[in-house]
Tab-separated table of C-alpha atoms and ligand atoms in Angstrom:
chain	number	residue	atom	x	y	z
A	1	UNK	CA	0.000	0.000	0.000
A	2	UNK	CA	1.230	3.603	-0.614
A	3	UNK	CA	0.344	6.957	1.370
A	4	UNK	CA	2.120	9.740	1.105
A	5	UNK	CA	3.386	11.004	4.287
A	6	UNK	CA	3.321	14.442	4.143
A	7	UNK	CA	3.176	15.574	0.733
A	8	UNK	CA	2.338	18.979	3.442
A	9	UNK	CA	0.485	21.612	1.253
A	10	UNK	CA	2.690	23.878	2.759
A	11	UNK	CA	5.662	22.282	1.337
A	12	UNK	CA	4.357	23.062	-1.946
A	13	UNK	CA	5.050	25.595	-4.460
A	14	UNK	CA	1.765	26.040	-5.416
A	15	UNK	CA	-0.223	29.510	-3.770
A	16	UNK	CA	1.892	29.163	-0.650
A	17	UNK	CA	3.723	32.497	-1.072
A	18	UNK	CA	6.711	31.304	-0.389
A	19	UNK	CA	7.585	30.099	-3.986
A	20	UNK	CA	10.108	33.268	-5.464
A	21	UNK	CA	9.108	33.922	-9.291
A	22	UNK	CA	12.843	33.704	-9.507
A	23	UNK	CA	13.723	30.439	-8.235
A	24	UNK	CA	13.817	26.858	-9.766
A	25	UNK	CA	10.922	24.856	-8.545
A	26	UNK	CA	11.290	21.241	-8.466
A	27	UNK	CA	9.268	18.171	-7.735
A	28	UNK	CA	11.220	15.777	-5.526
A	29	UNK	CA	10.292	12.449	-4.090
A	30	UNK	CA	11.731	10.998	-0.808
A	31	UNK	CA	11.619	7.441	-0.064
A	32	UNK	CA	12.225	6.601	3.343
A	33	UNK	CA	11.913	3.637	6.274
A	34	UNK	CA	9.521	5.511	8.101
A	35	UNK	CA	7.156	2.749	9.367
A	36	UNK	CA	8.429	-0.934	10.945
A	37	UNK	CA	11.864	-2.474	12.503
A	38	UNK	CA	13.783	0.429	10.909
A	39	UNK	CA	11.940	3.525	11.317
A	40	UNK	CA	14.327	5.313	13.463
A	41	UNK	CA	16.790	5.269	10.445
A	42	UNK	CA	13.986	6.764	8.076
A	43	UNK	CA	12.517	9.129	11.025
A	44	UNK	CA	16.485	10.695	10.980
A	45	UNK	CA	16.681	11.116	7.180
A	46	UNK	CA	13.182	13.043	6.966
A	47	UNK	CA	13.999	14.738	9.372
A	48	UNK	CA	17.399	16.367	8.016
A	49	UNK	CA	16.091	16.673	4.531
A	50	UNK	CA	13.175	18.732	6.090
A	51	UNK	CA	15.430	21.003	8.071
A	52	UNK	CA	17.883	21.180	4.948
A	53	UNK	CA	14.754	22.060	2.716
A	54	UNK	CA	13.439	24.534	5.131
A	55	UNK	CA	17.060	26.237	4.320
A	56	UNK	CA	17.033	26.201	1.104
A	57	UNK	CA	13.748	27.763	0.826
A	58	UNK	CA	15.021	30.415	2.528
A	59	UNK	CA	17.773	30.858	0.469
A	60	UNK	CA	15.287	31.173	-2.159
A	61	UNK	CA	17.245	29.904	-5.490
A	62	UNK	CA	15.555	26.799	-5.635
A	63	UNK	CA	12.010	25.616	-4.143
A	64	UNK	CA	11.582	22.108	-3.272
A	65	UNK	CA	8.711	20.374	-3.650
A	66	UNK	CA	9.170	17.152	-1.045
A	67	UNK	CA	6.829	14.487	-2.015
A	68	UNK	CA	7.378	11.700	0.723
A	69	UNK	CA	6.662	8.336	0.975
A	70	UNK	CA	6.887	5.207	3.447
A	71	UNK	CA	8.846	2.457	2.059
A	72	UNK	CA	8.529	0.374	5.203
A	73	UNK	CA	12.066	-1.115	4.489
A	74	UNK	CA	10.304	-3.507	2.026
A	75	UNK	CA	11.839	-3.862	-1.667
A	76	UNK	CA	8.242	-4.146	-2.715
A	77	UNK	CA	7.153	-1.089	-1.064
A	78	UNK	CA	9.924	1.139	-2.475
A	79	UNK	CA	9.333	0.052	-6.011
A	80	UNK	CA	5.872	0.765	-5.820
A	81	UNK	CA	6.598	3.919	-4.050
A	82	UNK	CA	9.833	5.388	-6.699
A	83	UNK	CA	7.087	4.210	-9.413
A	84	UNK	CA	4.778	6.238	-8.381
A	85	UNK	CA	6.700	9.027	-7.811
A	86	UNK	CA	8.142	8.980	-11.086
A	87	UNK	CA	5.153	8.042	-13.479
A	88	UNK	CA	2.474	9.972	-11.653
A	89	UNK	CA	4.166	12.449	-9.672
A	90	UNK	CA	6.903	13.362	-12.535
A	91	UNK	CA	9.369	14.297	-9.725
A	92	UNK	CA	12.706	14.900	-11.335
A	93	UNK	CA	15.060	13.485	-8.622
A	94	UNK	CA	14.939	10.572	-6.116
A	95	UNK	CA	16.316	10.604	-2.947
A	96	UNK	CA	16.440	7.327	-1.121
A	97	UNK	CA	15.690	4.407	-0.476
A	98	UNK	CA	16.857	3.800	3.016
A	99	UNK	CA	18.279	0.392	2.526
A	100	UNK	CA	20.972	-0.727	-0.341
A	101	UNK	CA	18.324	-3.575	-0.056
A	102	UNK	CA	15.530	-1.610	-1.623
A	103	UNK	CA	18.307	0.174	-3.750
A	104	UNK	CA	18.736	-2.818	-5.544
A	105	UNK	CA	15.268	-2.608	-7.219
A	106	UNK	CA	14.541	0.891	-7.343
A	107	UNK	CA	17.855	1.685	-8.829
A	108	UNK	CA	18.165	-0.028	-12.285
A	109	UNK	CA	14.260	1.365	-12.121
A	110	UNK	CA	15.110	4.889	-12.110
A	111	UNK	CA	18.365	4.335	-14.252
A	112	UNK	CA	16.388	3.310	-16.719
A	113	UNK	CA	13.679	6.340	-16.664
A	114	UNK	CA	16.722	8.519	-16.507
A	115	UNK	CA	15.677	9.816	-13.125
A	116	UNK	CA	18.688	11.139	-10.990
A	117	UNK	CA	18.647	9.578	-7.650
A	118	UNK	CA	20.716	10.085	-4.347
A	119	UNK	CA	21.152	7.284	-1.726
A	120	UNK	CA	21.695	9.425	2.032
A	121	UNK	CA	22.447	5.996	3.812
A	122	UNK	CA	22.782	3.219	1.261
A	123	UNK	CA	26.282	1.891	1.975
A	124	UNK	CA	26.456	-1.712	0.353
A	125	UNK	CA	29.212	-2.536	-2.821
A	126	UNK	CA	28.123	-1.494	-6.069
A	127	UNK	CA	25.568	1.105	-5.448
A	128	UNK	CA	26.668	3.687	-7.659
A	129	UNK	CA	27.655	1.547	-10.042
A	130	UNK	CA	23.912	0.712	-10.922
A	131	UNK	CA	23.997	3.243	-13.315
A	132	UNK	CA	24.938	6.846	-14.008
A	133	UNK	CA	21.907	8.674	-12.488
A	134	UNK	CA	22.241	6.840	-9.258
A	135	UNK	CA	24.436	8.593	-6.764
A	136	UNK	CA	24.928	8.372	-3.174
A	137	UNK	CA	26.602	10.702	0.028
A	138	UNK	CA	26.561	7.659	2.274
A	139	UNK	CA	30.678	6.745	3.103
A	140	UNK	CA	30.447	3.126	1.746
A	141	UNK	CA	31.142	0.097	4.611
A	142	UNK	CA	33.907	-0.888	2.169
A	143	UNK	CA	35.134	2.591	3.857
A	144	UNK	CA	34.240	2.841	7.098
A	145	UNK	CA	34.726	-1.102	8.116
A	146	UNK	CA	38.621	-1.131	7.799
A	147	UNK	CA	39.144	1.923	10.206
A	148	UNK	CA	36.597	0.192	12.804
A	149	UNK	CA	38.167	-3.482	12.761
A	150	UNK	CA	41.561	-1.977	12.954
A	151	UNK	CA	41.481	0.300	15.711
A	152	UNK	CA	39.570	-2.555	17.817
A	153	UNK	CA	42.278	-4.757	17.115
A	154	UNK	CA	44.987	-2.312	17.809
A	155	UNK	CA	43.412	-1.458	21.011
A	156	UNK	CA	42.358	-4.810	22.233
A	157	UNK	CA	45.604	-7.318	20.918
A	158	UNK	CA	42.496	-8.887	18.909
A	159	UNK	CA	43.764	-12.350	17.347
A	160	UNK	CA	40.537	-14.111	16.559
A	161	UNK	CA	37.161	-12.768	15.961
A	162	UNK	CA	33.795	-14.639	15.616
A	163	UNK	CA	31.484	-13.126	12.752
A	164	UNK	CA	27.446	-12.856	12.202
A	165	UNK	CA	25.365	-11.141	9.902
A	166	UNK	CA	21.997	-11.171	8.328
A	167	UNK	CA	22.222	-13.120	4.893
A	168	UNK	CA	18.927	-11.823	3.866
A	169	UNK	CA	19.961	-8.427	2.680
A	170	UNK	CA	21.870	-6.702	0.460
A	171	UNK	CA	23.683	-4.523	2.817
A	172	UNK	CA	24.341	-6.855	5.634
A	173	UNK	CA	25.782	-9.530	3.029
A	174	UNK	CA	27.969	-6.555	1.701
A	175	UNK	CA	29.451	-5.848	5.166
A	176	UNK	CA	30.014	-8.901	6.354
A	177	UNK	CA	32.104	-9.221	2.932
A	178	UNK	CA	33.795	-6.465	3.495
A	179	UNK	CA	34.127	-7.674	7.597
A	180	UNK	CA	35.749	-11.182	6.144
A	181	UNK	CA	38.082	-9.256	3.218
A	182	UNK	CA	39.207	-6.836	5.836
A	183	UNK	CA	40.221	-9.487	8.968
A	184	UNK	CA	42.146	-12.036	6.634
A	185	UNK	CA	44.270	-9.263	5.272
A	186	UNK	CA	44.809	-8.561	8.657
A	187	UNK	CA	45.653	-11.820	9.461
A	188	UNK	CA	42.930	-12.423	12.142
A	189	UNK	CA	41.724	-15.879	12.593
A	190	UNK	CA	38.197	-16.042	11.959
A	191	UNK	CA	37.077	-19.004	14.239
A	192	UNK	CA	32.787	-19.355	13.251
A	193	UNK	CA	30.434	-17.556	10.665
A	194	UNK	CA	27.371	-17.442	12.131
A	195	UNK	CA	24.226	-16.144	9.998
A	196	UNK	CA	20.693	-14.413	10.665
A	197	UNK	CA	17.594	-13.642	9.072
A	198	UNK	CA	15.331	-10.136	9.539
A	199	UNK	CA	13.283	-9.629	12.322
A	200	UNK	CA	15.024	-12.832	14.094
A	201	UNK	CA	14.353	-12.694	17.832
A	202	UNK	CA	16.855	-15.420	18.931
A	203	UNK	CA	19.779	-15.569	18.735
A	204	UNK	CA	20.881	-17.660	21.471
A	205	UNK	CA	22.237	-20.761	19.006
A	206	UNK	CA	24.610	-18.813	16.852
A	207	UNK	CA	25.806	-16.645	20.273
A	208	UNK	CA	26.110	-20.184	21.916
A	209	UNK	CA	28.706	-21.122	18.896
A	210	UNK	CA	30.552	-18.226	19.308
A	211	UNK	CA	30.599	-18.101	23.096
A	212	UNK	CA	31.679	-21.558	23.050
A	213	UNK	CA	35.030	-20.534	20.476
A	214	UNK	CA	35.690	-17.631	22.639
A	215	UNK	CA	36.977	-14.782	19.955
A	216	UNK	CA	38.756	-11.707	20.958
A	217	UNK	CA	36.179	-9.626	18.829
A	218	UNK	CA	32.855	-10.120	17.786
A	219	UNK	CA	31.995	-8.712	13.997
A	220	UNK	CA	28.312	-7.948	13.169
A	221	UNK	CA	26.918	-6.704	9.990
A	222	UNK	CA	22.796	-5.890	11.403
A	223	UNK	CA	20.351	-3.312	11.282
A	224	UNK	CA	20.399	-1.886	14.240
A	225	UNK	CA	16.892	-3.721	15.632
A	226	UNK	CA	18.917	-7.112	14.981
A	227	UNK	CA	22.134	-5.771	16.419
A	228	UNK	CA	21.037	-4.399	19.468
A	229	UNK	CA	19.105	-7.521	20.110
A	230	UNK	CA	22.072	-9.668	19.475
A	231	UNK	CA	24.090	-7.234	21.710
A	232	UNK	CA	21.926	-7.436	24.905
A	233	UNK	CA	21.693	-11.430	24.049
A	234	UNK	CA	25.181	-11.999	23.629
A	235	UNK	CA	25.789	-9.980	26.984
A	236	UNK	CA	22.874	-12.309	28.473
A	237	UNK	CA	24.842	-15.408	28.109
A	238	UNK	CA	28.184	-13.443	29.306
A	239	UNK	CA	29.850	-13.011	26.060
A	240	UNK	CA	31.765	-9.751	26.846
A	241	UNK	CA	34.152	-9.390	24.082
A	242	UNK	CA	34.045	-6.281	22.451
A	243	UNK	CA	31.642	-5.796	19.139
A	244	UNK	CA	32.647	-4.031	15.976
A	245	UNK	CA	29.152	-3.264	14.200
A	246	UNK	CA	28.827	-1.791	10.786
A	247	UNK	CA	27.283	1.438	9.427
A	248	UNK	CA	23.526	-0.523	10.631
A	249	UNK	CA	24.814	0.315	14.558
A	250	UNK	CA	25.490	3.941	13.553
A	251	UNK	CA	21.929	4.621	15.495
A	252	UNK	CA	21.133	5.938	18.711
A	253	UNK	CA	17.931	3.414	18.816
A	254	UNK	CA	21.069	0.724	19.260
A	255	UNK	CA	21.639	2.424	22.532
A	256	UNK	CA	17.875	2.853	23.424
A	257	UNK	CA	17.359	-0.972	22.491
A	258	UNK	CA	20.629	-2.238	23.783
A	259	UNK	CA	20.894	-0.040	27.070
A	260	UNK	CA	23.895	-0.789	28.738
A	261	UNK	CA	24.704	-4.334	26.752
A	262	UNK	CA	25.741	-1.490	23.779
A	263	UNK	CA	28.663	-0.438	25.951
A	264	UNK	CA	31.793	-0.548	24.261
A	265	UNK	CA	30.166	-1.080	20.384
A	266	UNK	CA	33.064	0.143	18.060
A	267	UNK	CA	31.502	2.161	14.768
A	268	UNK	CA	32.756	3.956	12.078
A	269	UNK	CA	31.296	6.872	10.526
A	270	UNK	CA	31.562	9.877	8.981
A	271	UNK	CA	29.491	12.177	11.638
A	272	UNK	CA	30.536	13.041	15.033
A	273	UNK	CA	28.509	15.749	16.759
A	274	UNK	CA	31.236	17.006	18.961
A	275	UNK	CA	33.679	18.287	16.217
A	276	UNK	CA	34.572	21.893	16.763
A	277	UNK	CA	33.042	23.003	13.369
A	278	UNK	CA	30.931	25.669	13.255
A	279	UNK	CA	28.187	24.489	10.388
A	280	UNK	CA	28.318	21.023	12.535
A	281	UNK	CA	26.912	23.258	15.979
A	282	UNK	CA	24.416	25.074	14.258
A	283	UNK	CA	22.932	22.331	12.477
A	284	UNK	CA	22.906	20.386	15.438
A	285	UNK	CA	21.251	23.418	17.321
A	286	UNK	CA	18.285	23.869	15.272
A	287	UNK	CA	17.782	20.038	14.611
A	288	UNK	CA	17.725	19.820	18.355
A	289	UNK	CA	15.172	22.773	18.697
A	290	UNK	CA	13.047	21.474	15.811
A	291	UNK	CA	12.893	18.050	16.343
A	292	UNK	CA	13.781	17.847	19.760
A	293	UNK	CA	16.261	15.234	19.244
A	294	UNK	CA	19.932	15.203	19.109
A	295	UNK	CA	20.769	14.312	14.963
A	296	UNK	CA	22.616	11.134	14.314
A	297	UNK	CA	24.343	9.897	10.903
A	298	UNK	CA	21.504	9.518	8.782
A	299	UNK	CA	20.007	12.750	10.004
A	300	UNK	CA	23.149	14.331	8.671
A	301	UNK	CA	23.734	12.663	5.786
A	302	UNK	CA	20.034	13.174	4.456
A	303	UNK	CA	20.593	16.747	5.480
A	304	UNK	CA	23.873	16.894	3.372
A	305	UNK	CA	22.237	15.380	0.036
A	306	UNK	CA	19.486	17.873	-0.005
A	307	UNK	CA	22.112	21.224	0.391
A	308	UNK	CA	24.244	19.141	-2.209
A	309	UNK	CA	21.026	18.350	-4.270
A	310	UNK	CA	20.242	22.311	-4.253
A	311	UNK	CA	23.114	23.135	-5.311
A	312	UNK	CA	23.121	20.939	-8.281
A	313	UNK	CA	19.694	21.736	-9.442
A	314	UNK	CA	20.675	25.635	-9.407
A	315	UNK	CA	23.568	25.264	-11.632
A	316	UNK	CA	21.136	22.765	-13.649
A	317	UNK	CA	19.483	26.066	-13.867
A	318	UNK	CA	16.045	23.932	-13.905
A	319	UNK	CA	13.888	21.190	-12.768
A	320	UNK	CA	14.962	18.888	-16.282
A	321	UNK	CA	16.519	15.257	-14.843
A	322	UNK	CA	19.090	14.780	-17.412
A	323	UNK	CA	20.224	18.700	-16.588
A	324	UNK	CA	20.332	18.154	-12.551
A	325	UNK	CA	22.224	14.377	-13.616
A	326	UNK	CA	24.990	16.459	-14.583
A	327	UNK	CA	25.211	18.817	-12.154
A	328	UNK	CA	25.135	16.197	-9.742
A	329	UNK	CA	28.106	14.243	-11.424
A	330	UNK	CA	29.889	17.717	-11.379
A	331	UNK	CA	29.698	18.176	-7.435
A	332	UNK	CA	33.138	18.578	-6.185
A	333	UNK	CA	34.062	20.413	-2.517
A	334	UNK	CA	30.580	20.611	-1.345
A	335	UNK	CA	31.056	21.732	2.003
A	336	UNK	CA	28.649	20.028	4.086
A	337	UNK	CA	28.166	18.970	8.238
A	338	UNK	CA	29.690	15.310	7.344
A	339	UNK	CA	33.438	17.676	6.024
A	340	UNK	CA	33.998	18.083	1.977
A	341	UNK	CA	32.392	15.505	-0.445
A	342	UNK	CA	33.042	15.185	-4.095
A	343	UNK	CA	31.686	12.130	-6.399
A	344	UNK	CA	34.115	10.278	-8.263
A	345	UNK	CA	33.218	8.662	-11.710
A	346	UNK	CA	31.198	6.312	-10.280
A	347	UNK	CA	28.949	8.697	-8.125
A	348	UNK	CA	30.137	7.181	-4.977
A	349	UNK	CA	31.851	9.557	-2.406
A	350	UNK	CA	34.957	9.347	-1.307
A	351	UNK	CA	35.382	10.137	2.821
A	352	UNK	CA	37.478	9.504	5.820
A	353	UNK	CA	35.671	7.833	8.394
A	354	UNK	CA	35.834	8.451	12.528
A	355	UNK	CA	35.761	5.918	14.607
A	356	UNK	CA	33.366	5.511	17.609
A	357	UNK	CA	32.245	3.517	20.922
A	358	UNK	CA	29.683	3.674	22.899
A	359	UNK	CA	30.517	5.104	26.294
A	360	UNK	CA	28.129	6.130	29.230
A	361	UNK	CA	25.432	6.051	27.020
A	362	UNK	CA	26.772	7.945	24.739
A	363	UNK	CA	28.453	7.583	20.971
A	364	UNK	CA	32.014	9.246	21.641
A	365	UNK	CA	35.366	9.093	20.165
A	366	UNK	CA	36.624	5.612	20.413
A	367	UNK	CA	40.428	6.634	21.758
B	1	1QQ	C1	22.322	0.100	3.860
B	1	1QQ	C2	22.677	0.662	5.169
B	1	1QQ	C3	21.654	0.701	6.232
B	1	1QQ	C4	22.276	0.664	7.597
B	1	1QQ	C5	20.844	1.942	6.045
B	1	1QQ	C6	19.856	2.244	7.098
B	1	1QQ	O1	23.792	1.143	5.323
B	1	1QQ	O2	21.257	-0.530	3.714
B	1	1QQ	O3	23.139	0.267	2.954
């Protein structure tokens, strides 16, 4: 089934007042996680493309027409949702899916209709590569993984690690790829491969496995309503070797599932709240006084593709897909909260990640 979200009238251009006879007006459609085991990720990215859109307005070059809708997390759901959006609703650009998952069907779909779309979290191999209107701003696990597993084993003298993912979807196969690729360069011994399916509630056999081969690190490619589950489970049964998660644990709803059995979770990612960077404190400000939340990754990112999005559909000059496809491809030193981002030929984006833990409640620097 498909609703739109809020498709708010007063996000439209139409007789709102706030449309400039000057600036580019645009249809854009937003599909996000927003309902179901992954909403908090989907709840973060409307969230900063809302506040980012609000800005823009403002700026009044180009005037956004959000057209949202719920994807539920479901392959199914997005395709219906990105066909609607670009048969009925004619938007020009696509932002979204949540998942690499849904990605994986809605991409070649859009490709194909030469509709320019922007992944704010999709972080699995190969996502640009669908095709040359798909983009993303989302630093790939392929990234971020390598500068997670290697401070963990730099600060714990890791040796062996016991691994687990979910073997159901794109992006936790991807991860735990890029988990295995990553520890046998390193020369860890990988002592069990455990496995998982969505919405699994328990996970006491594979935990039992890898209690019972006692590894020096635990490696987990979930979404973070699996991963905090197996966290607090693991802990249960008195596993207490440290966790490296990937980009699925960069959540605070791992912390508010999780509670204290998130302790000591080792991330990386490209957003950290506390850096001493202006744009970073006053987004974080007036997310904080608008949504009265603190923003996380995908807040930021989302919040990051729509300022990079506006920028490309103003030197576009207007609202045509193949024009704002090209603008896009041309992005290069967008200053955004997440540091500089350019595309490279692919339209992937090239980042340095920061690594994180979970201290006190808290994601800090992981030192
Ligand atoms: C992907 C991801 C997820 C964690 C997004 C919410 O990175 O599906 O690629």
């Amino acid at each position: 089934m498909l609703f739109v979200v809020s498709a708010c009238a007063d996000e439209s251009t139409d007789g709102d007042g706030e449309g400039d006879s000057s600036s580019i007006e645009v249809d854009v459609g937003l599909i996000s996680f927003i309902t179901g085991s992954g909403a908090g990720y989907g709840e973060a990215i409307t969230n900063g493309i809302k506040l980012a859109n609000e800005e823009v307005k403002e700026e009044g070059n180009v005037d956004i027409n959000l057209i949202i809708e719920d994807s539920a997390g479901e392959q199914e759901q997005a395709l219906s949702a990105a066909q609607k959006l670009m048969n009925s609703d004619n938007v020009s650009v696509l932002i979204g899916p949540t998942l690499s998952n849904e990605m994986n069907v809605v991409g070649p779909e859009a490709d194909l209709n030469g509709v320019p779309t922007i992944g704010t979290s999709t972080t699995a191999v190969g996502i640009p590569q669908i095709g040359d209107y798909i983009f993303r701003n989302s630093i790939p696990e392929s990234q971020a993984i390598p500068a997670s597993i290697e401070a963990a084993v730099e600060k714990y003298d890791v040796e062996t690690v016991a691994m687990l993912y979910g073997n159901d979807d794109v992006f936790t196969q991807s991860g735990f790829d890029t988990m295995e690729k990553v520890a046998k360069d390193m020369g860890l011994e990988i002592l069990t491969i455990e496995t998982f399916q969505r919405d699994q509630s328990d996970y006491n056999a594979q935990l039992t496995k890898i209690k019972d081969v006692d590894p020096d690190l635990i490696l987990a490619s979930a979404l973070y309503n699996e991963g905090a589950v197996i966290m607090n489970q693991a802990r249960r049964i008195g596993i207490d070797v440290p966790f490296v998660g990937g980009n699925g644990f960069n959540s605070p709803e791992v912390i508010e599932i999780a509670g204290d059995a998130s302790e000591g979770l080792i991330v990386a990612t490209p957003w950290f709240a506390g850096v001493d960077n202006p744009k970073v404190q006053q987004f974080t400000e007036k997310y904080e006084e608008e949504f009265d939340l603190e923003p996380d990754q995908f807040a930021a990112q989302a919040y990051d593709a729509l300022h990079l999005l506006a920028d490309a559909i103003e030197k576009a000059g207007s609202d045509d897909r193949d024009a704002i496809r090209d603008a896009l491809a041309e992005t290069s030193g967008f200053e955004g909260v997440l540091g500089e981002m350019s595309f490279d030929e692919d339209g992937d984006i090239v980042m340095e990640p920061i690594v994180l833990t979970i201290k006190d409640g808290k994601f800090q620097l992981f030192e």
